[in-house]
Tab-separated table of C-alpha atoms in Angstrom:
chain	number	residue	atom	x	y	z
A	1	MET	CA	25.117	-30.278	-229.578
A	2	THR	CA	27.751	-31.123	-227.359
A	3	THR	CA	27.565	-34.039	-225.118
A	4	ILE	CA	27.783	-32.328	-221.718
A	5	LEU	CA	24.960	-29.417	-222.899
A	6	ARG	CA	22.900	-32.683	-224.198
A	7	LYS	CA	22.857	-34.587	-221.274
A	8	THR	CA	22.863	-31.405	-218.765
A	9	LEU	CA	19.222	-30.011	-220.487
A	10	LEU	CA	18.073	-33.313	-219.878
A	11	ALA	CA	19.006	-32.879	-216.708
A	12	GLY	CA	17.215	-30.155	-216.245
A	13	LEU	CA	20.293	-28.318	-215.540
A	14	ALA	CA	20.853	-24.608	-216.730
A	15	LEU	CA	24.451	-23.875	-217.740
A	16	PRO	CA	25.697	-20.809	-219.318
A	17	PHE	CA	26.272	-21.190	-222.281
A	18	LEU	CA	29.747	-22.953	-223.708
A	19	SER	CA	31.712	-22.182	-226.996
A	20	SER	CA	33.125	-25.125	-228.716
A	21	ALA	CA	36.268	-22.698	-228.910
A	22	ALA	CA	38.152	-22.333	-226.537
A	23	LEU	CA	38.938	-19.277	-224.960
A	24	ALA	CA	42.480	-17.663	-225.114
A	25	GLY	CA	44.033	-17.930	-221.129
A	26	GLU	CA	40.791	-19.453	-219.925
A	27	VAL	CA	40.742	-23.028	-218.507
A	28	THR	CA	38.346	-25.593	-216.846
A	29	LEU	CA	38.043	-27.609	-215.147
A	30	LEU	CA	35.589	-30.048	-214.399
A	31	PHE	CA	34.466	-32.153	-211.420
A	32	TRP	CA	31.644	-32.478	-209.370
A	33	PRO	CA	29.898	-30.935	-206.571
A	34	GLY	CA	30.761	-31.318	-203.204
A	35	PRO	CA	33.689	-30.445	-200.580
A	36	GLU	CA	36.386	-31.461	-203.020
A	37	SER	CA	35.444	-28.744	-205.312
A	38	GLU	CA	34.662	-26.611	-202.525
A	39	ALA	CA	37.740	-26.961	-202.002
A	40	MET	CA	39.618	-26.556	-204.711
A	41	GLN	CA	37.606	-23.504	-205.989
A	42	LYS	CA	39.716	-22.077	-203.053
A	43	VAL	CA	42.689	-22.888	-204.741
A	44	LEU	CA	42.039	-21.736	-208.412
A	45	ASP	CA	40.694	-18.600	-205.989
A	46	ALA	CA	44.420	-18.105	-204.893
A	47	TYR	CA	46.135	-19.190	-208.439
A	48	ASN	CA	43.479	-16.125	-210.794
A	49	ALA	CA	44.306	-13.737	-207.697
A	50	GLY	CA	48.112	-14.613	-208.268
A	51	PRO	CA	50.064	-16.638	-210.377
A	52	GLY	CA	47.036	-16.152	-213.310
A	53	LYS	CA	47.481	-12.956	-213.446
A	54	ALA	CA	51.603	-13.357	-214.371
A	55	ASP	CA	50.131	-16.256	-216.496
A	56	GLY	CA	47.369	-14.861	-218.655
A	57	VAL	CA	44.702	-17.361	-217.099
A	58	THR	CA	41.689	-18.221	-215.115
A	59	VAL	CA	40.206	-21.181	-214.522
A	60	LYS	CA	36.971	-22.026	-213.259
A	61	GLN	CA	35.513	-25.280	-212.550
A	62	LEU	CA	32.809	-27.148	-214.035
A	63	LEU	CA	30.470	-28.471	-211.953
A	64	PHE	CA	28.516	-32.118	-213.153
A	65	SER	CA	26.641	-34.072	-210.892
A	66	ARG	CA	27.623	-36.302	-208.416
A	67	GLN	CA	25.327	-39.701	-209.454
A	68	GLY	CA	26.759	-41.108	-212.690
A	69	TYR	CA	29.550	-38.650	-212.520
A	70	PHE	CA	32.364	-41.308	-213.955
A	71	GLU	CA	30.449	-42.611	-216.770
A	72	LYS	CA	29.677	-39.307	-217.804
A	73	GLU	CA	33.196	-37.587	-217.642
A	74	GLN	CA	34.361	-40.705	-219.902
A	75	ALA	CA	31.724	-40.620	-222.652
A	76	ASP	CA	32.366	-36.543	-222.854
A	77	LEU	CA	35.849	-37.765	-223.014
A	78	ALA	CA	35.219	-40.354	-225.613
A	79	ALA	CA	33.316	-37.903	-227.755
A	80	GLY	CA	35.610	-35.346	-228.295
A	81	SER	CA	34.421	-32.587	-225.915
A	82	SER	CA	36.891	-29.430	-225.784
A	83	GLU	CA	34.449	-28.063	-223.733
A	84	PHE	CA	36.431	-28.409	-220.334
A	85	ASP	CA	40.271	-28.648	-220.249
A	86	LEU	CA	41.379	-30.432	-217.115
A	87	ALA	CA	39.234	-33.445	-215.310
A	88	LEU	CA	39.073	-35.280	-211.960
A	89	VAL	CA	41.103	-38.681	-212.549
A	90	THR	CA	40.890	-41.469	-209.706
A	91	THR	CA	43.014	-44.341	-209.293
A	92	TYR	CA	40.412	-46.542	-210.149
A	93	THR	CA	38.898	-45.425	-212.580
A	94	LEU	CA	42.458	-43.988	-214.625
A	95	GLY	CA	43.125	-46.588	-217.211
A	96	ARG	CA	39.068	-46.253	-218.622
A	97	TYR	CA	40.408	-42.700	-219.497
A	98	ALA	CA	43.709	-42.921	-220.311
A	99	PRO	CA	43.172	-42.614	-224.139
A	100	TYR	CA	41.107	-39.351	-224.143
A	101	LEU	CA	44.378	-37.646	-221.454
A	102	ASP	CA	47.805	-36.596	-222.203
A	103	PRO	CA	50.379	-37.829	-220.308
A	104	ILE	CA	51.629	-34.490	-217.750
A	105	ASP	CA	55.411	-35.582	-216.910
A	106	ALA	CA	56.212	-32.384	-219.024
A	107	GLN	CA	53.940	-30.282	-217.470
A	108	VAL	CA	54.799	-30.958	-213.569
A	109	PRO	CA	58.001	-29.949	-213.036
A	110	ALA	CA	60.672	-33.091	-210.718
A	111	GLU	CA	61.024	-30.372	-207.423
A	112	ALA	CA	57.278	-29.813	-207.244
A	113	LYS	CA	56.720	-34.364	-207.683
A	114	ALA	CA	59.553	-34.906	-204.570
A	115	GLY	CA	57.055	-33.029	-202.403
A	116	PHE	CA	54.216	-35.958	-203.323
A	117	ALA	CA	53.837	-39.325	-201.539
A	118	PRO	CA	55.690	-41.783	-204.606
A	119	VAL	CA	52.937	-44.177	-203.860
A	120	ALA	CA	50.071	-41.176	-205.045
A	121	LEU	CA	52.345	-40.300	-207.285
A	122	GLN	CA	52.148	-44.412	-208.773
A	123	SER	CA	48.403	-43.932	-207.719
A	124	VAL	CA	47.798	-41.802	-210.760
A	125	THR	CA	50.820	-43.142	-213.599
A	126	LEU	CA	50.070	-45.869	-215.749
A	127	ASP	CA	52.634	-47.320	-217.735
A	128	GLY	CA	54.753	-45.239	-216.537
A	129	LYS	CA	52.971	-41.860	-217.553
A	130	LEU	CA	52.083	-39.746	-214.786
A	131	TYR	CA	47.784	-38.437	-215.761
A	132	GLY	CA	47.737	-37.350	-212.971
A	133	VAL	CA	48.014	-33.882	-210.450
A	134	PRO	CA	47.201	-36.240	-207.112
A	135	THR	CA	45.102	-33.934	-205.238
A	136	ASP	CA	43.436	-36.045	-202.457
A	137	ILE	CA	44.961	-39.663	-200.477
A	138	SER	CA	42.728	-41.922	-198.862
A	139	VAL	CA	44.081	-44.561	-196.804
A	140	HIS	CA	43.415	-47.249	-193.936
A	141	PHE	CA	43.553	-46.789	-190.315
A	142	LEU	CA	42.865	-49.552	-187.522
A	143	TYR	CA	40.155	-47.480	-185.094
A	144	TYR	CA	40.297	-48.715	-181.836
A	145	ARG	CA	38.500	-47.735	-178.452
A	146	LYS	CA	42.097	-46.056	-176.392
A	147	ASP	CA	40.216	-46.295	-173.058
A	148	LEU	CA	39.204	-50.276	-173.398
A	149	VAL	CA	43.112	-51.537	-175.109
A	150	ASP	CA	44.689	-49.190	-172.448
A	151	ARG	CA	42.812	-50.917	-169.365
A	152	LEU	CA	43.515	-54.098	-171.061
A	153	LEU	CA	47.154	-53.213	-171.668
A	154	SER	CA	46.819	-52.820	-167.297
A	155	ASP	CA	44.267	-54.720	-165.837
A	156	ALA	CA	45.750	-58.188	-164.930
A	157	ASP	CA	42.101	-59.587	-164.827
A	158	TRP	CA	41.525	-59.022	-168.325
A	159	GLN	CA	44.996	-59.912	-170.225
A	160	LYS	CA	44.325	-63.658	-167.587
A	161	ARG	CA	41.038	-63.169	-169.803
A	162	TYR	CA	42.487	-62.364	-172.754
A	163	ALA	CA	45.333	-65.122	-173.027
A	164	ALA	CA	42.906	-67.748	-172.147
A	165	ILE	CA	40.199	-67.149	-175.123
A	166	ALA	CA	43.629	-66.779	-177.789
A	167	LYS	CA	44.366	-70.478	-176.479
A	168	GLU	CA	41.495	-71.636	-176.934
A	169	LYS	CA	40.916	-70.200	-180.074
A	170	LEU	CA	43.910	-69.707	-181.780
A	171	GLY	CA	45.214	-72.591	-180.218
A	172	ARG	CA	48.483	-70.710	-178.803
A	173	GLU	CA	49.780	-68.470	-176.089
A	174	MET	CA	49.868	-64.812	-176.757
A	175	GLN	CA	49.437	-61.463	-174.748
A	176	PRO	CA	48.108	-58.285	-174.680
A	177	LYS	CA	50.074	-55.763	-177.553
A	178	ALA	CA	50.139	-52.113	-177.993
A	179	PRO	CA	47.364	-51.451	-181.661
A	180	ASP	CA	50.402	-50.013	-183.563
A	181	ASP	CA	52.334	-53.990	-183.408
A	182	TRP	CA	48.991	-55.787	-183.793
A	183	SER	CA	49.625	-58.740	-186.115
A	184	TRP	CA	46.500	-60.460	-187.258
A	185	ASP	CA	46.618	-62.845	-185.106
A	186	ASP	CA	46.435	-59.501	-182.660
A	187	TRP	CA	43.713	-58.243	-183.824
A	188	ILE	CA	41.294	-61.592	-184.095
A	189	ALA	CA	42.534	-62.420	-180.657
A	190	ALA	CA	41.869	-58.609	-179.372
A	191	ALA	CA	38.402	-58.373	-182.011
A	192	LEU	CA	37.218	-62.215	-179.382
A	193	PHE	CA	38.604	-60.644	-176.046
A	194	PHE	CA	36.440	-57.600	-176.783
A	195	SER	CA	32.974	-59.738	-178.073
A	196	ALA	CA	30.311	-61.001	-175.684
A	197	ALA	CA	29.666	-63.762	-177.611
A	198	ASP	CA	33.516	-65.510	-176.217
A	199	ASN	CA	33.814	-62.708	-173.280
A	200	PRO	CA	30.344	-62.006	-171.674
A	201	ASP	CA	32.079	-59.073	-169.178
A	202	SER	CA	33.096	-57.043	-172.185
A	203	PRO	CA	32.501	-53.244	-172.389
A	204	THR	CA	30.830	-54.129	-176.223
A	205	ARG	CA	29.413	-55.920	-178.224
A	206	PHE	CA	31.617	-56.379	-180.316
A	207	GLY	CA	34.948	-56.295	-180.579
A	208	THR	CA	35.287	-55.272	-184.134
A	209	VAL	CA	32.495	-53.886	-187.321
A	210	LEU	CA	33.812	-55.536	-190.461
A	211	GLN	CA	32.213	-54.154	-194.060
A	212	MET	CA	31.178	-57.549	-196.370
A	213	LYS	CA	28.879	-56.392	-198.477
A	214	ASN	CA	29.940	-56.530	-201.838
A	215	LEU	CA	31.282	-53.310	-203.127
A	216	ILE	CA	34.076	-52.752	-204.520
A	217	PHE	CA	35.687	-50.053	-201.582
A	218	ASN	CA	34.876	-53.213	-199.603
A	219	VAL	CA	37.003	-55.241	-201.517
A	220	MET	CA	39.288	-52.225	-200.916
A	221	LEU	CA	39.743	-52.037	-197.377
A	222	TRP	CA	40.568	-55.898	-197.064
A	223	GLN	CA	43.238	-55.985	-199.871
A	224	ALA	CA	45.372	-55.081	-196.901
A	225	THR	CA	45.050	-58.867	-196.474
A	226	LEU	CA	46.498	-59.498	-199.272
A	227	VAL	CA	49.471	-57.269	-199.552
A	228	SER	CA	50.324	-57.719	-196.373
A	229	ASN	CA	50.908	-61.481	-196.349
A	230	GLY	CA	52.789	-61.419	-200.169
A	231	GLY	CA	49.196	-60.791	-202.092
A	232	ASP	CA	48.170	-59.542	-205.103
A	233	TRP	CA	46.307	-59.111	-207.899
A	234	LEU	CA	48.525	-60.717	-210.863
A	235	ALA	CA	51.564	-62.125	-210.362
A	236	ASP	CA	53.740	-62.303	-214.333
A	237	GLY	CA	50.917	-61.252	-215.677
A	238	LYS	CA	48.554	-63.619	-214.822
A	239	PRO	CA	46.192	-63.495	-211.629
A	240	ALA	CA	47.189	-64.797	-208.511
A	241	ILE	CA	44.323	-63.718	-206.455
A	242	ASP	CA	43.453	-67.585	-205.696
A	243	GLY	CA	47.336	-67.528	-203.587
A	244	PRO	CA	48.189	-68.652	-200.149
A	245	ALA	CA	48.120	-65.073	-198.898
A	246	ALA	CA	44.117	-64.347	-200.819
A	247	ARG	CA	43.100	-67.796	-198.988
A	248	THR	CA	44.651	-66.165	-195.232
A	249	GLY	CA	42.726	-62.683	-195.891
A	250	LEU	CA	39.483	-64.283	-196.553
A	251	GLN	CA	39.793	-65.968	-193.786
A	252	VAL	CA	40.545	-63.790	-190.944
A	253	TYR	CA	37.569	-61.917	-192.263
A	254	LYS	CA	35.298	-65.371	-192.157
A	255	SER	CA	36.750	-66.080	-188.624
A	256	LEU	CA	35.044	-63.288	-186.931
A	257	ILE	CA	32.284	-63.264	-188.263
A	258	ASP	CA	31.538	-66.753	-187.397
A	259	ALA	CA	32.848	-66.061	-183.664
A	260	LYS	CA	30.053	-63.828	-183.866
A	261	ALA	CA	32.999	-61.112	-183.514
A	262	THR	CA	30.601	-58.981	-185.875
A	263	PRO	CA	27.152	-57.614	-186.091
A	264	PRO	CA	26.003	-60.082	-187.889
A	265	GLY	CA	24.429	-57.770	-190.291
A	266	SER	CA	28.236	-57.100	-191.175
A	267	ILE	CA	27.246	-58.685	-194.624
A	268	SER	CA	24.908	-56.241	-196.106
A	269	TYR	CA	27.594	-53.306	-194.188
A	270	GLU	CA	29.190	-50.257	-196.082
A	271	TYR	CA	31.451	-47.027	-194.825
A	272	PRO	CA	28.211	-45.878	-192.744
A	273	GLU	CA	27.194	-48.480	-191.598
A	274	ALA	CA	30.072	-49.215	-190.625
A	275	ASN	CA	31.072	-45.857	-188.624
A	276	ALA	CA	26.816	-46.052	-186.508
A	277	ALA	CA	28.385	-49.383	-184.957
A	278	PHE	CA	31.598	-47.808	-184.178
A	279	GLN	CA	30.285	-44.639	-183.428
A	280	ALA	CA	27.085	-46.357	-180.572
A	281	GLY	CA	30.071	-48.326	-179.031
A	282	GLN	CA	29.112	-50.956	-180.014
A	283	ALA	CA	32.430	-52.344	-181.529
A	284	ALA	CA	35.690	-51.569	-179.672
A	285	THR	CA	37.748	-52.033	-183.277
A	286	MET	CA	37.100	-50.713	-186.830
A	287	LEU	CA	39.540	-51.315	-190.364
A	288	GLN	CA	38.109	-48.128	-191.894
A	289	TRP	CA	38.805	-45.446	-194.321
A	290	ASN	CA	40.792	-42.194	-192.503
A	291	ALA	CA	37.832	-39.790	-194.143
A	292	ALA	CA	35.588	-40.807	-190.915
A	293	TYR	CA	37.559	-40.061	-188.463
A	294	THR	CA	37.114	-36.473	-187.805
A	295	GLU	CA	33.126	-37.402	-187.408
A	296	LEU	CA	34.031	-39.823	-184.634
A	297	ASN	CA	35.466	-38.197	-182.842
A	298	ASP	CA	33.527	-34.886	-183.181
A	299	PRO	CA	31.582	-34.203	-179.821
A	300	ALA	CA	28.482	-33.350	-181.222
A	301	LYS	CA	28.553	-36.284	-183.440
A	302	SER	CA	29.812	-38.920	-181.344
A	303	PRO	CA	29.755	-38.455	-178.027
A	304	THR	CA	30.704	-42.365	-177.057
A	305	VAL	CA	33.402	-42.544	-178.511
A	306	ALA	CA	35.338	-38.758	-179.590
A	307	GLY	CA	38.181	-38.158	-177.601
A	308	LYS	CA	39.253	-42.500	-176.835
A	309	ILE	CA	40.216	-43.046	-180.407
A	310	GLY	CA	42.909	-44.515	-181.228
A	311	LEU	CA	44.606	-44.651	-184.654
A	312	ALA	CA	47.267	-47.567	-185.826
A	313	PRO	CA	48.292	-49.076	-189.487
A	314	LEU	CA	45.935	-51.984	-190.284
A	315	PRO	CA	47.370	-55.064	-189.150
A	316	ALA	CA	51.047	-56.840	-189.488
A	317	GLY	CA	50.857	-60.023	-192.167
A	318	SER	CA	54.100	-61.755	-193.160
A	319	ALA	CA	55.376	-58.156	-195.302
A	320	GLY	CA	54.447	-55.709	-192.612
A	321	HIS	CA	51.867	-53.474	-192.141
A	322	LYS	CA	50.454	-51.859	-195.526
A	323	SER	CA	47.219	-49.910	-196.644
A	324	HIS	CA	45.786	-49.800	-199.821
A	325	VAL	CA	45.483	-46.111	-201.228
A	326	HIS	CA	43.587	-44.689	-203.947
A	327	SER	CA	43.755	-40.790	-205.217
A	328	LEU	CA	42.003	-38.467	-206.011
A	329	GLY	CA	43.486	-36.120	-209.502
A	330	ILE	CA	43.165	-33.944	-212.256
A	331	GLY	CA	44.097	-34.143	-215.559
A	332	LEU	CA	44.898	-33.237	-219.153
A	333	ASN	CA	42.009	-33.658	-221.372
A	334	LYS	CA	43.450	-34.590	-225.202
A	335	ALA	CA	40.491	-32.859	-226.428
A	336	SER	CA	41.521	-29.628	-224.912
A	337	LYS	CA	42.343	-26.774	-227.277
A	338	ASN	CA	44.271	-24.917	-224.812
A	339	LYS	CA	46.948	-26.940	-223.025
A	340	GLY	CA	49.001	-24.602	-222.939
A	341	ASP	CA	48.005	-22.710	-220.157
A	342	ALA	CA	46.702	-25.565	-218.887
A	343	GLY	CA	49.339	-26.899	-218.236
A	344	LYS	CA	50.711	-24.078	-216.302
A	345	VAL	CA	47.413	-24.479	-213.841
A	346	LEU	CA	48.668	-27.783	-213.318
A	347	ALA	CA	52.192	-26.621	-212.924
A	348	TRP	CA	51.411	-24.178	-209.594
A	349	LEU	CA	48.546	-27.265	-207.873
A	350	ALA	CA	51.405	-29.479	-207.885
A	351	THR	CA	53.434	-26.518	-206.170
A	352	LYS	CA	53.525	-26.484	-201.229
A	353	ASP	CA	51.157	-23.678	-201.907
A	354	ALA	CA	48.286	-24.918	-203.922
A	355	MET	CA	48.111	-28.162	-202.508
A	356	THR	CA	48.801	-26.193	-198.588
A	357	VAL	CA	45.228	-23.832	-199.758
A	358	TYR	CA	43.764	-26.747	-200.643
A	359	ALA	CA	44.090	-28.944	-197.270
A	360	GLN	CA	43.931	-25.502	-195.319
A	361	ALA	CA	40.063	-25.950	-197.207
A	362	GLY	CA	39.466	-29.419	-196.036
A	363	GLY	CA	40.889	-31.733	-198.810
A	364	THR	CA	43.788	-33.939	-197.954
A	365	PRO	CA	46.360	-33.805	-200.472
A	366	PRO	CA	49.252	-36.358	-200.053
A	367	VAL	CA	52.048	-34.410	-198.743
A	368	PRO	CA	53.432	-35.617	-195.887
A	369	GLU	CA	55.162	-32.215	-195.053
A	370	ILE	CA	51.473	-30.426	-194.840
A	371	LEU	CA	49.699	-32.813	-193.193
A	372	LYS	CA	52.122	-32.569	-190.360
A	373	ALA	CA	51.640	-29.297	-190.250
A	374	MET	CA	48.466	-29.312	-190.131
A	375	ALA	CA	48.375	-31.775	-186.262
A	376	SER	CA	46.900	-28.623	-184.347
A	377	THR	CA	43.813	-29.165	-186.461
A	378	ARG	CA	43.721	-32.676	-188.576
A	379	PRO	CA	45.690	-34.616	-185.696
A	380	GLU	CA	45.177	-37.161	-187.985
A	381	PHE	CA	47.052	-35.518	-190.543
A	382	PRO	CA	50.097	-36.852	-189.828
A	383	LEU	CA	49.004	-40.097	-189.565
A	384	VAL	CA	47.726	-39.800	-193.491
A	385	GLY	CA	51.124	-38.934	-194.705
A	386	ASP	CA	52.904	-40.980	-192.544
A	387	PHE	CA	50.887	-44.448	-193.102
A	388	VAL	CA	50.392	-43.628	-197.038
A	389	ASP	CA	54.189	-43.092	-197.380
A	390	ARG	CA	55.457	-46.157	-195.690
A	391	TYR	CA	52.992	-48.580	-196.009
A	392	GLY	CA	50.370	-47.619	-198.970
A	393	PHE	CA	49.711	-49.648	-202.045
A	394	VAL	CA	48.285	-49.527	-205.078
A	395	VAL	CA	47.962	-53.425	-205.937
A	396	THR	CA	48.899	-54.684	-210.119
A	397	GLY	CA	47.221	-53.604	-211.949
A	398	GLY	CA	44.924	-50.640	-209.627
A	399	THR	CA	45.045	-48.057	-212.867
A	400	ALA	CA	44.203	-50.451	-215.715
A	401	ALA	CA	41.283	-50.766	-217.445
A	402	TYR	CA	40.365	-53.471	-216.703
A	403	ALA	CA	40.697	-52.316	-212.524
A	404	VAL	CA	36.679	-51.954	-211.662
A	405	PRO	CA	35.540	-55.156	-213.065
A	406	VAL	CA	38.022	-57.129	-211.145
A	407	TYR	CA	37.098	-54.964	-207.887
A	408	GLU	CA	32.808	-55.839	-208.946
A	409	VAL	CA	34.473	-59.837	-209.512
A	410	LEU	CA	36.076	-59.773	-205.998
A	411	ALA	CA	33.728	-58.259	-204.533
A	412	GLU	CA	30.817	-60.477	-205.799
A	413	LYS	CA	32.570	-63.976	-205.154
A	414	PHE	CA	34.155	-62.682	-201.310
A	415	SER	CA	30.760	-61.245	-200.133
A	416	ALA	CA	29.027	-65.158	-201.285
A	417	PHE	CA	31.929	-66.712	-199.424
A	418	TRP	CA	31.746	-63.960	-196.327
A	419	ALA	CA	27.851	-64.975	-195.959
A	420	GLY	CA	29.105	-68.831	-196.326
A	421	GLN	CA	27.263	-68.640	-200.397
A	422	ILE	CA	30.169	-70.656	-201.085
A	423	ASP	CA	33.433	-72.494	-199.656
A	424	LEU	CA	36.672	-71.044	-199.777
A	425	ASP	CA	37.528	-72.459	-203.237
A	426	THR	CA	35.270	-71.981	-204.783
A	427	ALA	CA	35.074	-68.467	-203.574
A	428	LEU	CA	39.352	-68.458	-205.009
A	429	LYS	CA	38.639	-70.225	-208.389
A	430	GLN	CA	35.511	-68.085	-208.798
A	431	ALA	CA	37.205	-64.844	-208.885
A	432	ALA	CA	40.448	-66.213	-210.314
A	433	GLU	CA	38.402	-67.085	-213.676
A	434	GLY	CA	36.691	-63.637	-212.937
A	435	MET	CA	39.840	-61.833	-212.977
A	436	ALA	CA	40.829	-63.475	-216.380
A	437	GLU	CA	38.101	-62.624	-218.683
A	438	ARG	CA	37.741	-59.477	-217.361
A	439	ILE	CA	41.466	-58.529	-217.888
A	440	LYS	CA	41.446	-60.337	-221.412
A	441	GLY	CA	38.045	-57.866	-222.064
């Protein structure tokens, strides 16, 4: 019994019998259930009804539970399963999968690659080889209450109070700026102004809402403070997480929780808790994933803030505005017995036609031209494309096999610092030591 079938039967799922021999002209994509696979099905339907007929190829999806998906997929890839030809890959798991995938540079024409944001291709590249067609991109926005910030930029009394708070707390004269021009200090000053702890007349209780739980995705959000100040995971192949850029970035978050400018529960917050606080009108700003926008701007789901949300790049450091990006993509199983046909599917997936279908079905393809064209139905899409192109980064080592273990150690140490369990020097030292151990394997 093959690995997938054994796991499926143990899980109580019923799948049609899968022959170990690949059927000529039939390609199988291993994916997970949810909005991504629903959007992908529209793309596959379009392929099967059009180019697939000319290619003599039909493609279908094999869906596996999202719970423990990556571990299960890796186990089947490592076991040499040929029951699927194509499989979901991600930026941060790519290094673990790459030994069991074939590079796909030959399958994706240069003209197709040119349509993608370069950092999106980088996010599914390892050791100079492309391992996936990037289908969905994630980037970060500075969400802010446009109604409140607009008043701050025009109300003399508010500006006077803002200047007084900045002088007292940050030690220098500051005037409000438009969020597109914010530095980290500008964001801190705005967060203090919109916090009841420093401004009893603030229309919101908190100036921001941070995500500080011990979770790898929270490190991804935080590390814009690192890279925007000239830092990275590695320098000359060695951990550089204990340098001045990381120190500055960690202190940005710590200063806000110490000042009560973010809810006290932020130390256990991740995506949904931060969204809920902003949604309820408790916070004036939030650093958050682009995926949050649709719900937050929906009057039925978010009546307090819908129609009042502005989007800007994350605040700038000495190296400018930056945002972590990562991608979902489709890769080629090294054990596939149908690589020729699978390659035809990959080549079509990389086309603008395919990516347009995917975007219209709810996906977020990293093709700026397509995202810009969808502004009328998805107003945040042009900014996604623009920010990915202009500010997106993948940290050095972000696609390596050690990426997730490194994220885990950073999340553990940084969350402990923000919670006051260890001091900054200890957090940085232990993070660097933990990185070195995990990189060494």
